[in-house]
Amino acid sequence: MTRHFLSLLDLSHDELQSLIRRASELKRMQHRGEIHTPLKGKNLGMVFEKSSTRTRVSFEVGMSQLGGHALFLSPRDTQLGRGEPIEDSAKVLSRMLDIIMIRTFEQEKLELFAAHSQVPVINALTDRYHPCQLLADMQTYAEHRGNIQGKTVTWVGDGNNMCHSYLNAARQFDFHLNIACPEGYDPEPDILEAAGERAKIIRDPLEAASGADLVVTDVWASMGQEEEQALREKAFSKYQVNDELMAQAEKDALFFHCLPAHRGEEVTASVIDTPDSVVWDEAENRLHSQKALMEFLLLGR
Ligand code: CP
Ligand code: NVA
């Protein structure tokens, strides 16, 4: 059966745990300069309908390090951008490629593609989820602080694709999630409810950050919401991760940001640019965790 990775819920708790352990192992191997090419002859298609720095480079370099090849497919110069049906594109691309990652707007579009693909499909960000980022985030937490089970994570900002993926992660990794978002910017009710007791909305960001082991934020306006920037700057002005907010958290609390960051908006430079900031490890781990993901989906281990 073809396995896809359209959200964090597509893998079991145990599969996610071993994938993250494998990601750290692949990282150590890479840092030692070991050559590991189990995906020789395999081809990854990368469909990007939105911009990307980290996702594109980590998938392309990751596939190359594993001995395979990656192709960048932009809607601007493929028939995808000229209205060829998703179903047809999925059937054709999956007869030529071994694995496909897609960054697009609607989760439904990704699901439709996956339903017609013979090969594994990976969600490289939609408006609903960003599960690849959570693999890197969970790897980064484990590397710096150990098991996240039972810990308190505070999400500050928009109830967006990253917040939704944190809600799924709270279920899969069994942590508490406090969500500090302004009214009108809550996560989707179905995703919030599915997290049950593990997640709650706390409007006051300082209260939400109290006792946190990990504080996470993201941009106020995501890709596709550029025209709402001014409106969102007003709505989110109190939802900034700054020194005052971090002072509410545990002394050794980590700060995560998927990047790109807007200093002076959702986070201050004093928080993100400290010498012990782990956001650069978090970004690097996109490479290692996605290598582990591709190994898992293609080789079943
Ligand atoms: N965090 C992340 O997905 O970054 P890019 O948009 O640069 O891929
Ligand atoms: N929420 C952001 C994440 C970018 C990696 C966006 O969707 O633009």
mmCIF file of C-alpha atoms and ligand atoms in Angstrom:
data_model
loop_
_atom_site.group_PDB
_atom_site.id
_atom_site.type_symbol
_atom_site.label_atom_id
_atom_site.label_comp_id
_atom_site.label_asym_id
_atom_site.label_seq_id
_atom_site.Cartn_x
_atom_site.Cartn_y
_atom_site.Cartn_z
ATOM 1 C CA MET A 1 0.000 0.000 0.000
ATOM 2 C CA THR A 2 1.311 3.464 -0.886
ATOM 3 C CA ARG A 3 1.839 5.572 2.228
ATOM 4 C CA HIS A 4 1.447 9.341 2.026
ATOM 5 C CA PHE A 5 2.410 12.094 4.470
ATOM 6 C CA LEU A 6 -0.392 14.634 4.131
ATOM 7 C CA SER A 7 -0.584 15.382 7.850
ATOM 8 C CA LEU A 8 1.106 14.185 11.047
ATOM 9 C CA LEU A 9 -1.850 11.846 11.555
ATOM 10 C CA ASP A 10 -0.751 9.686 8.596
ATOM 11 C CA LEU A 11 1.990 8.102 10.716
ATOM 12 C CA SER A 12 1.513 6.313 14.014
ATOM 13 C CA HIS A 13 3.048 7.563 17.261
ATOM 14 C CA ASP A 14 5.692 4.813 17.074
ATOM 15 C CA GLU A 15 6.492 5.536 13.427
ATOM 16 C CA LEU A 16 6.955 9.223 14.218
ATOM 17 C CA GLN A 17 9.217 8.447 17.177
ATOM 18 C CA SER A 18 11.451 6.144 15.172
ATOM 19 C CA LEU A 19 11.517 8.583 12.250
ATOM 20 C CA ILE A 20 12.810 11.311 14.568
ATOM 21 C CA ARG A 21 15.451 9.020 16.042
ATOM 22 C CA ARG A 22 16.486 8.097 12.501
ATOM 23 C CA ALA A 23 16.665 11.805 11.582
ATOM 24 C CA SER A 24 19.212 12.404 14.363
ATOM 25 C CA GLU A 25 21.161 9.340 13.243
ATOM 26 C CA LEU A 26 21.242 10.545 9.615
ATOM 27 C CA LYS A 27 22.401 13.927 10.943
ATOM 28 C CA ARG A 28 25.331 12.380 12.824
ATOM 29 C CA MET A 29 26.246 10.331 9.729
ATOM 30 C CA GLN A 30 26.128 13.453 7.537
ATOM 31 C CA HIS A 31 28.244 15.439 10.017
ATOM 32 C CA ARG A 32 30.822 12.623 10.046
ATOM 33 C CA GLY A 33 30.950 12.787 6.249
ATOM 34 C CA GLU A 34 29.551 9.285 5.745
ATOM 35 C CA ILE A 35 28.142 8.598 2.305
ATOM 36 C CA HIS A 36 24.709 6.951 2.507
ATOM 37 C CA THR A 37 22.912 6.474 -0.805
ATOM 38 C CA PRO A 38 19.969 4.076 -0.385
ATOM 39 C CA LEU A 39 17.805 6.034 -2.851
ATOM 40 C CA LYS A 40 20.084 5.677 -5.872
ATOM 41 C CA GLY A 41 18.042 5.876 -9.058
ATOM 42 C CA LYS A 42 14.999 7.364 -7.282
ATOM 43 C CA ASN A 43 13.447 10.612 -8.434
ATOM 44 C CA LEU A 44 11.615 13.175 -6.290
ATOM 45 C CA GLY A 45 9.205 15.652 -7.915
ATOM 46 C CA MET A 46 8.864 18.971 -6.070
ATOM 47 C CA VAL A 47 5.724 20.942 -6.943
ATOM 48 C CA PHE A 48 5.779 24.472 -5.547
ATOM 49 C CA GLU A 49 2.766 26.758 -5.919
ATOM 50 C CA LYS A 50 4.140 29.056 -3.182
ATOM 51 C CA SER A 51 7.630 30.415 -2.449
ATOM 52 C CA SER A 52 10.182 28.502 -0.390
ATOM 53 C CA THR A 53 13.782 28.610 0.740
ATOM 54 C CA ARG A 54 14.151 25.883 3.403
ATOM 55 C CA THR A 55 11.695 23.341 2.022
ATOM 56 C CA ARG A 56 13.059 23.469 -1.482
ATOM 57 C CA VAL A 57 16.716 23.307 -0.496
ATOM 58 C CA SER A 58 16.239 20.647 2.186
ATOM 59 C CA PHE A 59 14.294 18.306 -0.091
ATOM 60 C CA GLU A 60 16.591 18.819 -3.077
ATOM 61 C CA VAL A 61 19.825 18.451 -1.106
ATOM 62 C CA GLY A 62 18.352 15.635 0.997
ATOM 63 C CA MET A 63 17.448 13.595 -2.078
ATOM 64 C CA SER A 64 20.873 14.214 -3.590
ATOM 65 C CA GLN A 65 22.625 13.113 -0.356
ATOM 66 C CA LEU A 66 20.552 9.914 -0.392
ATOM 67 C CA GLY A 67 21.795 9.184 -3.905
ATOM 68 C CA GLY A 68 18.636 10.195 -5.773
ATOM 69 C CA HIS A 69 17.627 13.126 -7.892
ATOM 70 C CA ALA A 70 15.090 15.934 -7.410
ATOM 71 C CA LEU A 71 13.208 18.003 -9.987
ATOM 72 C CA PHE A 72 11.682 21.411 -9.271
ATOM 73 C CA LEU A 73 8.256 21.769 -10.890
ATOM 74 C CA SER A 74 6.740 25.239 -10.976
ATOM 75 C CA PRO A 75 3.149 25.859 -12.091
ATOM 76 C CA ARG A 76 4.563 28.743 -14.143
ATOM 77 C CA ASP A 77 6.209 26.413 -16.611
ATOM 78 C CA THR A 78 4.270 23.141 -16.301
ATOM 79 C CA GLN A 79 0.729 22.358 -17.448
ATOM 80 C CA LEU A 80 -0.306 22.411 -13.771
ATOM 81 C CA GLY A 81 -0.427 26.190 -14.022
ATOM 82 C CA ARG A 82 -2.547 26.022 -17.191
ATOM 83 C CA GLY A 83 -5.393 24.086 -15.651
ATOM 84 C CA GLU A 84 -4.534 20.434 -16.431
ATOM 85 C CA PRO A 85 -6.726 18.431 -14.028
ATOM 86 C CA ILE A 86 -5.052 17.441 -10.744
ATOM 87 C CA GLU A 87 -6.136 13.821 -11.274
ATOM 88 C CA ASP A 88 -4.417 13.656 -14.679
ATOM 89 C CA SER A 89 -1.272 15.361 -13.396
ATOM 90 C CA ALA A 90 -1.090 12.916 -10.471
ATOM 91 C CA LYS A 91 -1.499 9.873 -12.727
ATOM 92 C CA VAL A 92 1.149 11.023 -15.175
ATOM 93 C CA LEU A 93 3.717 12.346 -12.689
ATOM 94 C CA SER A 94 3.446 9.263 -10.491
ATOM 95 C CA ARG A 95 4.225 6.982 -13.449
ATOM 96 C CA MET A 96 7.567 8.740 -13.881
ATOM 97 C CA LEU A 97 8.548 9.812 -10.384
ATOM 98 C CA ASP A 98 9.130 7.671 -7.268
ATOM 99 C CA ILE A 99 7.970 10.231 -4.703
ATOM 100 C CA ILE A 100 6.362 13.683 -4.913
ATOM 101 C CA MET A 101 6.227 16.651 -2.549
ATOM 102 C CA ILE A 102 3.687 19.419 -3.010
ATOM 103 C CA ARG A 103 3.409 22.933 -1.570
ATOM 104 C CA THR A 104 0.040 24.414 -2.410
ATOM 105 C CA PHE A 105 -2.943 26.321 -1.021
ATOM 106 C CA GLU A 106 -5.850 23.916 -0.437
ATOM 107 C CA GLN A 107 -5.342 20.699 1.535
ATOM 108 C CA GLU A 108 -8.157 19.217 -0.625
ATOM 109 C CA LYS A 109 -6.051 19.700 -3.745
ATOM 110 C CA LEU A 110 -3.167 17.798 -2.141
ATOM 111 C CA GLU A 111 -5.539 15.024 -1.046
ATOM 112 C CA LEU A 112 -7.014 14.761 -4.538
ATOM 113 C CA PHE A 113 -3.518 14.498 -5.999
ATOM 114 C CA ALA A 114 -2.561 11.796 -3.482
ATOM 115 C CA ALA A 115 -5.743 9.831 -4.225
ATOM 116 C CA HIS A 116 -4.632 9.518 -7.862
ATOM 117 C CA SER A 117 -0.923 8.990 -7.253
ATOM 118 C CA GLN A 118 0.748 5.575 -7.364
ATOM 119 C CA VAL A 119 3.692 6.888 -5.356
ATOM 120 C CA PRO A 120 4.038 8.537 -1.913
ATOM 121 C CA VAL A 121 2.953 12.179 -1.707
ATOM 122 C CA ILE A 122 4.341 14.553 0.936
ATOM 123 C CA ASN A 123 2.665 17.721 2.209
ATOM 124 C CA ALA A 124 5.312 20.432 1.909
ATOM 125 C CA LEU A 125 2.823 23.030 3.307
ATOM 126 C CA THR A 126 -0.787 23.812 2.592
ATOM 127 C CA ASP A 127 -3.074 26.454 4.097
ATOM 128 C CA ARG A 128 -4.148 23.776 6.617
ATOM 129 C CA TYR A 129 -0.944 22.000 7.658
ATOM 130 C CA HIS A 130 2.860 22.048 7.583
ATOM 131 C CA PRO A 131 3.756 18.565 8.907
ATOM 132 C CA CYS A 132 7.357 18.486 7.613
ATOM 133 C CA GLN A 133 8.157 21.454 9.842
ATOM 134 C CA LEU A 134 6.848 19.528 12.851
ATOM 135 C CA LEU A 135 9.200 16.623 12.138
ATOM 136 C CA ALA A 136 12.114 19.063 12.337
ATOM 137 C CA ASP A 137 10.661 20.770 15.413
ATOM 138 C CA MET A 138 10.131 17.503 17.297
ATOM 139 C CA GLN A 139 13.644 16.372 16.355
ATOM 140 C CA THR A 140 15.059 19.686 17.598
ATOM 141 C CA TYR A 141 13.203 19.480 20.911
ATOM 142 C CA ALA A 142 14.373 15.888 21.430
ATOM 143 C CA GLU A 143 17.985 16.808 20.646
ATOM 144 C CA HIS A 144 18.056 19.732 23.081
ATOM 145 C CA ARG A 145 15.689 18.676 25.860
ATOM 146 C CA GLY A 146 14.749 14.988 25.428
ATOM 147 C CA ASN A 147 11.202 13.641 25.488
ATOM 148 C CA ILE A 148 8.456 16.218 24.885
ATOM 149 C CA GLN A 149 5.745 13.977 26.371
ATOM 150 C CA GLY A 150 3.884 15.765 29.169
ATOM 151 C CA LYS A 151 5.642 19.092 28.515
ATOM 152 C CA THR A 152 3.879 22.422 27.984
ATOM 153 C CA VAL A 153 4.145 24.085 24.595
ATOM 154 C CA THR A 154 2.821 27.606 24.018
ATOM 155 C CA TRP A 155 1.777 28.725 20.576
ATOM 156 C CA VAL A 156 1.665 32.520 20.176
ATOM 157 C CA GLY A 157 -0.043 34.056 17.143
ATOM 158 C CA ASP A 158 -2.253 32.978 14.275
ATOM 159 C CA GLY A 159 -4.331 29.790 14.380
ATOM 160 C CA ASN A 160 -2.759 28.893 11.037
ATOM 161 C CA ASN A 161 -1.217 25.878 9.256
ATOM 162 C CA MET A 162 1.647 25.698 11.780
ATOM 163 C CA CYS A 163 -0.737 25.987 14.737
ATOM 164 C CA HIS A 164 -2.861 23.185 13.231
ATOM 165 C CA SER A 165 0.216 20.992 12.904
ATOM 166 C CA TYR A 166 1.118 21.718 16.546
ATOM 167 C CA LEU A 167 -2.403 20.594 17.489
ATOM 168 C CA ASN A 168 -1.830 17.302 15.672
ATOM 169 C CA ALA A 169 1.608 17.017 17.274
ATOM 170 C CA ALA A 170 0.083 17.486 20.748
ATOM 171 C CA ARG A 171 -2.001 14.354 20.026
ATOM 172 C CA GLN A 172 0.810 12.329 18.485
ATOM 173 C CA PHE A 173 3.570 13.310 20.938
ATOM 174 C CA ASP A 174 1.314 13.765 23.978
ATOM 175 C CA PHE A 175 2.126 17.303 25.166
ATOM 176 C CA HIS A 176 -0.032 20.185 26.412
ATOM 177 C CA LEU A 177 -0.593 23.041 23.986
ATOM 178 C CA ASN A 178 -1.606 26.534 25.123
ATOM 179 C CA ILE A 179 -2.728 28.632 22.174
ATOM 180 C CA ALA A 180 -2.558 32.408 22.536
ATOM 181 C CA CYS A 181 -4.328 33.915 19.532
ATOM 182 C CA PRO A 182 -6.494 37.022 19.169
ATOM 183 C CA GLU A 183 -10.233 36.545 18.716
ATOM 184 C CA GLY A 184 -11.100 35.930 15.074
ATOM 185 C CA TYR A 185 -7.833 34.068 14.453
ATOM 186 C CA ASP A 186 -8.567 30.786 16.207
ATOM 187 C CA PRO A 187 -7.469 27.457 14.738
ATOM 188 C CA GLU A 188 -10.121 25.450 12.835
ATOM 189 C CA PRO A 189 -12.612 24.092 15.399
ATOM 190 C CA ASP A 190 -12.432 20.477 14.136
ATOM 191 C CA ILE A 191 -8.642 20.347 14.551
ATOM 192 C CA LEU A 192 -8.797 22.018 17.969
ATOM 193 C CA GLU A 193 -11.566 19.717 19.215
ATOM 194 C CA ALA A 194 -9.746 16.597 18.035
ATOM 195 C CA ALA A 195 -6.854 17.515 20.340
ATOM 196 C CA GLY A 196 -9.289 17.323 23.275
ATOM 197 C CA GLU A 197 -7.910 18.027 26.738
ATOM 198 C CA ARG A 198 -4.385 18.477 25.451
ATOM 199 C CA ALA A 199 -5.064 21.891 23.878
ATOM 200 C CA LYS A 200 -6.669 25.081 25.108
ATOM 201 C CA ILE A 201 -7.003 28.659 23.925
ATOM 202 C CA ILE A 202 -5.745 31.237 26.433
ATOM 203 C CA ARG A 203 -6.240 34.745 25.045
ATOM 204 C CA ASP A 204 -3.669 36.429 27.295
ATOM 205 C CA PRO A 205 -0.242 35.610 25.808
ATOM 206 C CA LEU A 206 1.582 36.111 29.136
ATOM 207 C CA GLU A 207 -0.772 33.741 30.908
ATOM 208 C CA ALA A 208 -0.457 31.239 28.041
ATOM 209 C CA ALA A 209 3.345 31.323 28.288
ATOM 210 C CA SER A 210 3.382 30.706 32.021
ATOM 211 C CA GLY A 211 5.417 27.571 32.764
ATOM 212 C CA ALA A 212 6.037 26.774 29.085
ATOM 213 C CA ASP A 213 8.876 24.419 28.135
ATOM 214 C CA LEU A 214 8.704 25.555 24.527
ATOM 215 C CA VAL A 215 7.374 28.777 22.993
ATOM 216 C CA VAL A 216 6.566 28.793 19.279
ATOM 217 C CA THR A 217 5.406 31.499 16.928
ATOM 218 C CA ASP A 218 5.046 32.196 13.204
ATOM 219 C CA VAL A 219 4.379 35.149 10.919
ATOM 220 C CA TRP A 220 1.194 37.170 11.427
ATOM 221 C CA ALA A 221 0.309 36.995 7.701
ATOM 222 C CA SER A 222 0.995 33.722 5.905
ATOM 223 C CA MET A 223 1.630 33.231 2.206
ATOM 224 C CA GLY A 224 -1.537 34.159 0.351
ATOM 225 C CA GLN A 225 -2.594 36.687 3.062
ATOM 226 C CA GLU A 226 -0.259 39.500 2.014
ATOM 227 C CA GLU A 227 -3.119 41.955 1.491
ATOM 228 C CA GLU A 228 -4.228 41.448 5.127
ATOM 229 C CA GLN A 229 -0.821 42.512 6.507
ATOM 230 C CA ALA A 230 -1.920 45.933 7.852
ATOM 231 C CA LEU A 231 -5.105 44.545 9.405
ATOM 232 C CA ARG A 232 -3.189 41.683 10.999
ATOM 233 C CA GLU A 233 -0.480 43.984 12.388
ATOM 234 C CA LYS A 234 -3.234 45.662 14.440
ATOM 235 C CA ALA A 235 -4.933 42.425 15.515
ATOM 236 C CA PHE A 236 -1.673 40.740 16.566
ATOM 237 C CA SER A 237 0.171 43.698 18.132
ATOM 238 C CA LYS A 238 -0.070 42.149 21.640
ATOM 239 C CA TYR A 239 0.926 38.693 20.379
ATOM 240 C CA GLN A 240 4.668 39.153 20.210
ATOM 241 C CA VAL A 241 7.274 36.795 21.642
ATOM 242 C CA ASN A 242 9.543 39.207 23.522
ATOM 243 C CA ASP A 243 11.648 39.152 26.705
ATOM 244 C CA GLU A 244 8.628 39.848 28.913
ATOM 245 C CA LEU A 245 6.789 36.853 27.463
ATOM 246 C CA MET A 246 9.805 34.539 27.640
ATOM 247 C CA ALA A 247 10.236 35.537 31.308
ATOM 248 C CA GLN A 248 6.884 33.808 32.046
ATOM 249 C CA ALA A 249 8.158 30.521 30.615
ATOM 250 C CA GLU A 250 10.440 27.981 32.312
ATOM 251 C CA LYS A 251 14.049 29.144 32.709
ATOM 252 C CA ASP A 252 15.333 26.644 30.157
ATOM 253 C CA ALA A 253 12.396 27.097 27.741
ATOM 254 C CA LEU A 254 13.244 26.849 24.051
ATOM 255 C CA PHE A 255 11.968 29.228 21.385
ATOM 256 C CA PHE A 256 11.034 27.888 17.915
ATOM 257 C CA HIS A 257 10.126 29.683 14.689
ATOM 258 C CA CYS A 258 9.710 27.874 11.362
ATOM 259 C CA LEU A 259 11.139 30.956 9.578
ATOM 260 C CA PRO A 260 11.116 33.266 7.702
ATOM 261 C CA ALA A 261 10.831 35.613 10.738
ATOM 262 C CA HIS A 262 9.751 39.238 10.955
ATOM 263 C CA ARG A 263 11.743 40.820 13.781
ATOM 264 C CA GLY A 264 9.739 43.505 15.558
ATOM 265 C CA GLU A 265 6.454 41.801 14.623
ATOM 266 C CA GLU A 266 5.826 38.277 15.953
ATOM 267 C CA VAL A 267 9.257 38.067 17.638
ATOM 268 C CA THR A 268 11.905 40.481 18.876
ATOM 269 C CA ALA A 269 15.561 40.216 17.890
ATOM 270 C CA SER A 270 16.344 39.879 21.608
ATOM 271 C CA VAL A 271 14.578 36.481 21.598
ATOM 272 C CA ILE A 272 15.468 35.022 18.207
ATOM 273 C CA ASP A 273 19.068 36.257 17.933
ATOM 274 C CA THR A 274 20.462 35.100 21.276
ATOM 275 C CA PRO A 275 23.730 33.140 21.025
ATOM 276 C CA ASP A 276 21.940 29.987 22.205
ATOM 277 C CA SER A 277 18.980 30.379 19.799
ATOM 278 C CA VAL A 278 18.056 26.958 18.390
ATOM 279 C CA VAL A 279 16.079 28.204 15.390
ATOM 280 C CA TRP A 280 19.104 27.498 13.157
ATOM 281 C CA ASP A 281 19.215 23.882 14.360
ATOM 282 C CA GLU A 282 15.477 23.767 13.760
ATOM 283 C CA ALA A 283 16.000 24.929 10.164
ATOM 284 C CA GLU A 284 18.883 22.484 9.585
ATOM 285 C CA ASN A 285 16.793 19.623 10.909
ATOM 286 C CA ARG A 286 14.385 20.063 7.990
ATOM 287 C CA LEU A 287 17.106 18.361 5.947
ATOM 288 C CA HIS A 288 17.693 15.398 8.251
ATOM 289 C CA SER A 289 14.069 14.734 9.174
ATOM 290 C CA GLN A 290 12.903 14.816 5.552
ATOM 291 C CA LYS A 291 15.687 12.411 4.584
ATOM 292 C CA ALA A 292 14.330 10.081 7.268
ATOM 293 C CA LEU A 293 10.808 10.642 5.908
ATOM 294 C CA MET A 294 11.809 9.784 2.319
ATOM 295 C CA GLU A 295 13.663 6.665 3.481
ATOM 296 C CA PHE A 296 10.577 5.624 5.440
ATOM 297 C CA LEU A 297 8.119 6.219 2.597
ATOM 298 C CA LEU A 298 10.301 4.628 -0.101
ATOM 299 C CA LEU A 299 12.023 1.818 1.765
ATOM 300 C CA GLY A 300 9.561 1.255 4.601
ATOM 301 C CA ARG A 301 12.201 1.787 7.269
HETATM 302 N N1 CP B 1 9.824 26.954 7.210
HETATM 303 C C1 CP B 1 9.653 26.831 5.895
HETATM 304 O O1 CP B 1 8.882 25.983 5.410
HETATM 305 O O2 CP B 1 10.407 27.663 5.138
HETATM 306 P P1 CP B 1 10.325 27.915 3.568
HETATM 307 O O3 CP B 1 9.026 28.627 3.304
HETATM 308 O O4 CP B 1 11.515 28.751 3.252
HETATM 309 O O5 CP B 1 10.350 26.589 2.861
HETATM 310 N N1 NVA B 2 2.443 30.068 8.141
HETATM 311 C C1 NVA B 2 3.491 30.339 7.182
HETATM 312 C C2 NVA B 2 4.566 29.297 7.271
HETATM 313 C C3 NVA B 2 5.718 29.516 6.331
HETATM 314 C C4 NVA B 2 6.759 28.424 6.400
HETATM 315 C C5 NVA B 2 2.905 30.381 5.785
HETATM 316 O O1 NVA B 2 2.030 29.549 5.476
HETATM 317 O O2 NVA B 2 3.268 31.247 5.006
#
